Amino acid sequence: MRFLRGISPVGLLLALAVLYLVWHTLHPADFGRLDRHAASRPVTPRSDLGADEQNTIEVFKTASPSVVFITSIEVRRGLFSLNIYEIPQGTGSGFIWDKQGRIVTNFHVISDASRIEVTLADHSTWKAALIGAAPDRDLAVLQIAAPAEKLRPIMVGESENLQVGQKVFAIGNPFGLDQTLTTGVVSALGREIKSVTNRTIHNVIQTDAAINPGNSGGPLLDSAARLIGVNTAIYSPSGGSAGVGFAVPVHEINQAVPQIIRHGRLIRPGIGISAVSQQVVAELGLEGVLVLRAEPGSAAEKAGLRGTSQVRGGLILGDLIVAINGAPVADWNQLRDELEKHQAGETVTLTLLRDERQVEVQVTLEAF
């Protein structure tokens, strides 16, 4: 026992503890006996799924075949070899609009793409062509050549009668994970967001259903599996879902998509003017849309609107549009918003400031 000499009682206890652990590590059976007759636990039966769960499952089964995965591909040339390479630029979601192979998605999903691919729910992939877009509303329509039997158009609902608290569902491809379902409620209505062109999109639906990168362009659905909006943005400093997502309402989609299919763009009512920049208008201490020029032959020229001209020593200000049909107009965006409440061919009343006097002018809107 000479080797124990000089070891303190505490050191001796630690040495014994180490020996104990080593022994029981090498002989685990001493901790508990093995049971060679062990079997799986019996499954505890449960009652039928709740009505809410069954509805969620039914919504996914009904709508998921209409949801597609979109890959935007950019073509680049190698720096040294000068070879052409195709590089995935981003991913997003979309949905089948009709049996002719039209696909609706967000404009920002495909805006920088050299080539676009659409993957259907059956995992078949198709090259897509851009039919047209409405960047101001962050919408684009694609075309694929898939046979009609592979295409299940989404059911279109309505967004004017939505209520805060109403249950909603989002199906998309967040982070490239296809056919993902998230649930939530309409958390607010009448929101406003900016499109990629900095135009305001009005009456946007706010939801707490998780919307992550890759969900953009996918459908927001009601409990009847009908389209009520297109998921277009999240509000999150980190870029991930933080409980606040936004969707363009379906009534905007249902008005815009047919025009894009027919014309490749939205046909808007207008008056045919170019305007002085809002920065200059603000520097002049004014509020409204200052007419720079009435285009030749336009409705504005026919109505006698006056443009702004530059002379030695300063400017001769043209007409300042301050209201349309009595609705105040503070800037170019508001002017376009008010005009888009009308149709080409309708006559509206412009309230102008002209030579420091307020005048009213009747203008018949044109299609642009």
XYZ file of C-alpha atoms in Angstrom:
368
model
C 0.000 0.000 0.000
C 3.026 2.225 -0.346
C 1.481 3.884 -3.426
C -1.283 5.248 -1.171
C 1.192 7.054 1.027
C 1.153 10.772 0.573
C -2.341 10.800 -0.931
C -4.773 13.040 0.900
C -8.183 11.684 1.915
C -9.833 13.880 -0.743
C -7.469 12.607 -3.421
C -8.156 9.044 -2.326
C -11.919 9.570 -2.644
C -11.517 11.051 -6.144
C -9.345 8.102 -7.214
C -11.947 5.630 -5.939
C -14.715 7.522 -7.754
C -12.786 7.350 -11.029
C -12.182 3.601 -10.582
C -15.894 3.133 -9.863
C -16.938 4.923 -13.046
C -14.415 3.037 -15.174
C -15.562 -0.302 -13.796
C -19.246 0.366 -14.409
C -18.552 1.719 -17.894
C -16.909 -1.585 -18.768
C -19.639 -3.592 -17.027
C -22.936 -1.818 -17.908
C -25.030 -4.838 -17.003
C -24.356 -4.074 -13.396
C -26.445 -0.876 -13.746
C -29.528 -2.800 -14.894
C -30.264 -6.149 -16.408
C -30.915 -6.524 -20.151
C -34.450 -7.675 -21.004
C -34.387 -9.916 -24.072
C -38.195 -9.955 -24.158
C -38.652 -6.171 -24.546
C -41.283 -5.223 -27.153
C -42.829 -2.093 -28.673
C -45.384 -0.249 -26.585
C -49.009 -0.766 -27.630
C -50.522 2.142 -29.592
C -53.070 4.162 -27.657
C -56.181 4.552 -29.832
C -57.502 8.036 -30.469
C -60.784 9.475 -31.574
C -61.382 10.869 -35.057
C -59.558 13.992 -36.150
C -61.218 17.220 -35.117
C -63.249 19.200 -37.623
C -60.606 21.918 -37.750
C -57.850 19.403 -38.505
C -59.957 17.721 -41.171
C -60.598 21.105 -42.806
C -56.876 21.915 -42.864
C -56.090 18.564 -44.466
C -58.838 19.044 -47.048
C -57.610 22.544 -47.932
C -54.110 21.206 -48.581
C -55.353 18.248 -50.634
C -57.558 20.516 -52.728
C -55.160 23.408 -53.358
C -51.654 21.904 -53.349
C -51.924 20.451 -56.908
C -52.432 24.047 -58.108
C -49.248 25.361 -56.461
C -45.972 25.423 -58.375
C -42.290 25.892 -57.567
C -40.522 28.579 -59.598
C -36.777 28.727 -60.210
C -35.276 31.807 -61.837
C -31.978 31.184 -63.604
C -29.383 33.772 -64.574
C -26.977 33.320 -67.467
C -23.398 34.440 -66.808
C -20.172 34.298 -68.784
C -17.029 32.897 -67.138
C -14.380 35.527 -66.404
C -11.466 33.605 -67.915
C -12.975 30.834 -70.054
C -15.785 33.029 -71.464
C -18.037 29.970 -71.249
C -21.737 30.509 -70.548
C -23.029 29.262 -67.199
C -26.568 29.072 -65.860
C -26.781 29.937 -62.181
C -29.951 29.635 -60.050
C -30.863 33.209 -59.160
C -33.676 32.524 -56.734
C -36.774 30.524 -56.007
C -40.381 31.325 -55.387
C -43.892 30.021 -55.647
C -46.825 30.475 -57.977
C -50.120 28.900 -58.884
C -51.888 27.581 -61.963
C -54.370 30.101 -63.340
C -55.978 28.111 -66.164
C -55.821 24.975 -68.312
C -53.852 26.868 -70.966
C -50.753 26.725 -68.782
C -50.761 30.263 -67.416
C -48.970 30.634 -64.078
C -49.325 33.622 -61.722
C -46.490 34.693 -59.429
C -44.820 37.813 -58.039
C -42.923 40.028 -60.452
C -39.956 40.232 -58.068
C -39.582 36.425 -58.179
C -38.697 36.465 -61.912
C -37.620 40.068 -62.566
C -33.880 39.329 -62.896
C -34.169 35.910 -64.540
C -32.623 34.993 -67.881
C -34.581 31.743 -67.864
C -37.469 30.472 -65.737
C -38.463 26.933 -64.780
C -41.769 25.865 -63.258
C -42.059 22.624 -61.290
C -45.554 21.216 -60.851
C -46.848 19.287 -57.857
C -46.033 16.003 -59.646
C -42.360 17.168 -59.777
C -42.330 17.550 -63.557
C -40.367 20.649 -64.615
C -41.245 22.910 -67.537
C -39.560 25.868 -69.180
C -41.623 29.015 -68.750
C -42.022 32.123 -70.888
C -43.006 35.501 -69.513
C -46.365 36.620 -70.937
C -46.355 39.965 -69.179
C -46.186 41.703 -65.846
C -47.591 44.471 -63.672
C -44.537 45.545 -61.603
C -46.587 48.235 -59.813
C -48.652 45.425 -58.299
C -45.804 42.912 -58.086
C -47.543 40.495 -60.455
C -46.301 38.443 -63.386
C -47.916 35.820 -65.630
C -45.885 32.943 -67.091
C -46.730 30.340 -69.736
C -45.747 26.675 -69.713
C -46.473 23.986 -72.319
C -47.685 21.304 -69.906
C -50.658 19.250 -71.114
C -54.056 20.210 -69.744
C -54.402 16.982 -67.765
C -51.436 18.018 -65.616
C -52.920 21.415 -64.821
C -55.375 22.055 -62.013
C -56.342 25.756 -61.897
C -56.721 27.215 -58.447
C -60.203 28.131 -57.225
C -60.690 31.901 -57.093
C -62.334 33.423 -54.041
C -63.071 36.966 -52.942
C -61.246 39.424 -50.714
C -63.741 42.278 -50.258
C -65.630 40.523 -47.453
C -62.666 39.173 -45.457
C -62.737 39.626 -41.687
C -59.927 39.998 -39.175
C -59.612 36.684 -37.348
C -60.689 34.610 -40.340
C -58.545 31.499 -40.769
C -56.163 31.431 -43.729
C -53.633 29.035 -45.250
C -50.437 29.650 -47.191
C -48.957 27.021 -49.502
C -45.564 27.562 -51.083
C -41.943 26.566 -51.285
C -40.102 28.342 -48.459
C -36.326 27.874 -48.651
C -36.870 25.518 -51.613
C -38.933 23.064 -49.542
C -41.805 22.359 -51.890
C -45.471 21.984 -50.953
C -45.261 23.485 -47.475
C -48.442 24.462 -45.623
C -48.658 27.111 -42.921
C -51.775 28.323 -41.170
C -52.857 31.494 -39.443
C -55.486 34.184 -39.485
C -56.168 37.466 -41.206
C -54.480 39.740 -38.695
C -55.318 43.058 -40.373
C -56.916 44.485 -43.513
C -56.380 47.600 -45.595
C -52.596 47.643 -45.230
C -50.305 49.360 -47.728
C -46.937 48.149 -49.006
C -44.511 49.364 -51.671
C -43.993 47.441 -54.887
C -40.619 47.028 -56.605
C -41.395 50.235 -58.535
C -42.087 52.079 -55.261
C -45.792 52.349 -56.130
C -48.164 51.844 -53.229
C -50.228 48.641 -53.275
C -53.463 49.329 -51.398
C -55.851 47.149 -49.388
C -53.205 44.495 -48.737
C -54.067 41.556 -46.470
C -51.903 41.114 -43.368
C -51.580 37.595 -41.972
C -49.677 35.798 -39.242
C -49.431 32.605 -41.345
C -45.690 31.981 -41.676
C -44.404 33.419 -44.967
C -40.706 32.867 -45.604
C -38.342 33.445 -48.541
C -39.617 31.154 -51.294
C -43.270 31.670 -50.352
C -43.432 34.779 -52.552
C -45.945 34.362 -55.355
C -47.781 31.509 -53.653
C -51.469 31.572 -52.773
C -53.138 32.690 -49.575
C -56.304 30.587 -49.187
C -59.494 30.677 -47.174
C -60.998 27.644 -45.434
C -62.792 26.677 -48.665
C -59.382 26.343 -50.406
C -60.127 29.420 -52.541
C -57.528 31.985 -53.537
C -57.911 35.212 -51.527
C -54.456 36.729 -52.063
C -50.933 36.317 -53.391
C -48.236 36.177 -50.715
C -45.840 38.924 -51.633
C -43.853 40.189 -48.658
C -42.778 39.651 -45.078
C -41.926 42.299 -42.537
C -38.798 41.089 -40.791
C -35.355 42.644 -40.196
C -33.812 39.161 -40.433
C -35.639 38.168 -43.632
C -37.432 35.257 -41.941
C -41.037 35.021 -40.900
C -41.742 37.152 -37.850
C -45.512 36.847 -37.716
C -46.271 39.659 -40.175
C -46.830 38.723 -43.819
C -48.643 40.509 -46.615
C -50.698 39.335 -49.586
C -52.044 41.242 -52.589
C -55.854 40.771 -52.490
C -57.462 38.498 -55.051
C -59.761 41.171 -56.505
C -56.593 42.960 -57.698
C -55.334 39.687 -59.184
C -58.608 38.902 -60.919
C -58.659 42.321 -62.568
C -54.977 42.436 -63.509
C -54.286 38.905 -64.804
C -56.767 38.952 -67.733
C -55.314 42.283 -68.894
C -51.769 40.920 -68.679
C -52.787 37.852 -70.689
C -54.498 40.008 -73.352
C -52.018 42.879 -73.580
C -48.854 41.816 -71.744
C -49.403 44.641 -69.274
C -52.081 46.532 -67.393
C -54.144 48.988 -69.418
C -54.579 52.072 -67.262
C -56.686 55.193 -67.595
C -54.633 58.348 -67.973
C -54.695 61.938 -69.173
C -51.432 62.111 -71.129
C -49.124 64.370 -69.155
C -45.551 64.323 -67.958
C -45.001 65.863 -64.549
C -42.337 67.914 -62.809
C -40.440 65.829 -60.221
C -41.955 65.857 -56.752
C -38.656 67.058 -55.300
C -38.878 70.247 -57.382
C -42.547 70.671 -56.460
C -41.629 70.402 -52.770
C -38.788 72.905 -53.181
C -41.300 75.334 -54.682
C -43.423 74.928 -51.559
C -46.290 73.344 -53.472
C -48.344 70.176 -53.037
C -49.872 68.376 -55.983
C -48.829 67.282 -59.477
C -47.237 70.054 -61.512
C -47.784 69.551 -65.245
C -44.518 69.665 -67.175
C -46.043 68.948 -70.572
C -49.364 67.917 -72.048
C -48.563 65.307 -74.677
C -49.594 66.249 -78.236
C -53.053 64.918 -79.079
C -53.643 63.707 -75.521
C -56.729 64.172 -73.383
C -54.789 66.725 -71.337
C -53.981 68.818 -74.418
C -57.597 68.614 -75.611
C -58.750 69.817 -72.179
C -56.339 72.758 -72.363
C -53.942 71.799 -69.560
C -50.901 74.030 -69.451
C -47.337 72.817 -69.076
C -44.370 74.367 -67.263
C -41.798 76.296 -69.249
C -38.384 77.663 -68.426
C -37.530 81.247 -69.280
C -34.554 83.433 -68.564
C -34.610 84.106 -64.882
C -36.949 81.343 -63.787
C -39.951 79.148 -64.509
C -43.426 79.816 -65.744
C -45.408 77.284 -63.765
C -47.989 75.174 -65.508
C -51.177 73.776 -64.017
C -50.905 72.193 -60.574
C -53.353 69.276 -60.209
C -54.601 69.234 -56.618
C -57.731 67.029 -56.822
C -59.674 64.588 -59.020
C -63.450 64.546 -58.559
C -62.878 66.318 -55.249
C -60.368 63.747 -53.934
C -57.105 65.498 -52.909
C -53.981 64.673 -54.915
C -50.654 65.335 -53.176
C -48.234 63.627 -55.555
C -47.873 61.495 -58.688
C -48.691 58.242 -56.882
C -51.954 59.626 -55.566
C -52.831 60.965 -59.017
C -52.384 57.495 -60.538
C -54.295 55.863 -57.680
C -57.266 58.175 -58.218
C -57.181 57.721 -61.995
C -57.170 53.925 -61.617
C -60.510 54.109 -59.825
C -61.999 54.962 -63.223
C -62.125 53.470 -66.706
C -60.812 54.812 -69.983
C -63.601 56.802 -71.631
C -64.948 58.205 -68.351
C -64.884 61.941 -67.758
C -63.383 63.266 -64.527
C -63.082 66.736 -63.032
C -59.564 67.987 -62.348
C -59.113 70.743 -59.800
C -56.140 72.895 -60.807
C -54.208 75.828 -59.458
C -53.593 78.084 -62.453
C -52.127 81.567 -62.142
C -52.842 81.429 -58.395
C -56.514 80.740 -59.096
C -58.394 77.482 -58.585
C -60.139 76.216 -61.684
C -61.916 73.017 -62.658
C -61.418 71.234 -65.957
C -63.287 68.247 -67.446
C -60.999 65.557 -68.935
C -62.010 62.330 -70.697
C -59.636 59.539 -69.683
C -57.622 57.616 -72.242
C -56.158 54.104 -72.154
C -52.395 53.851 -71.632
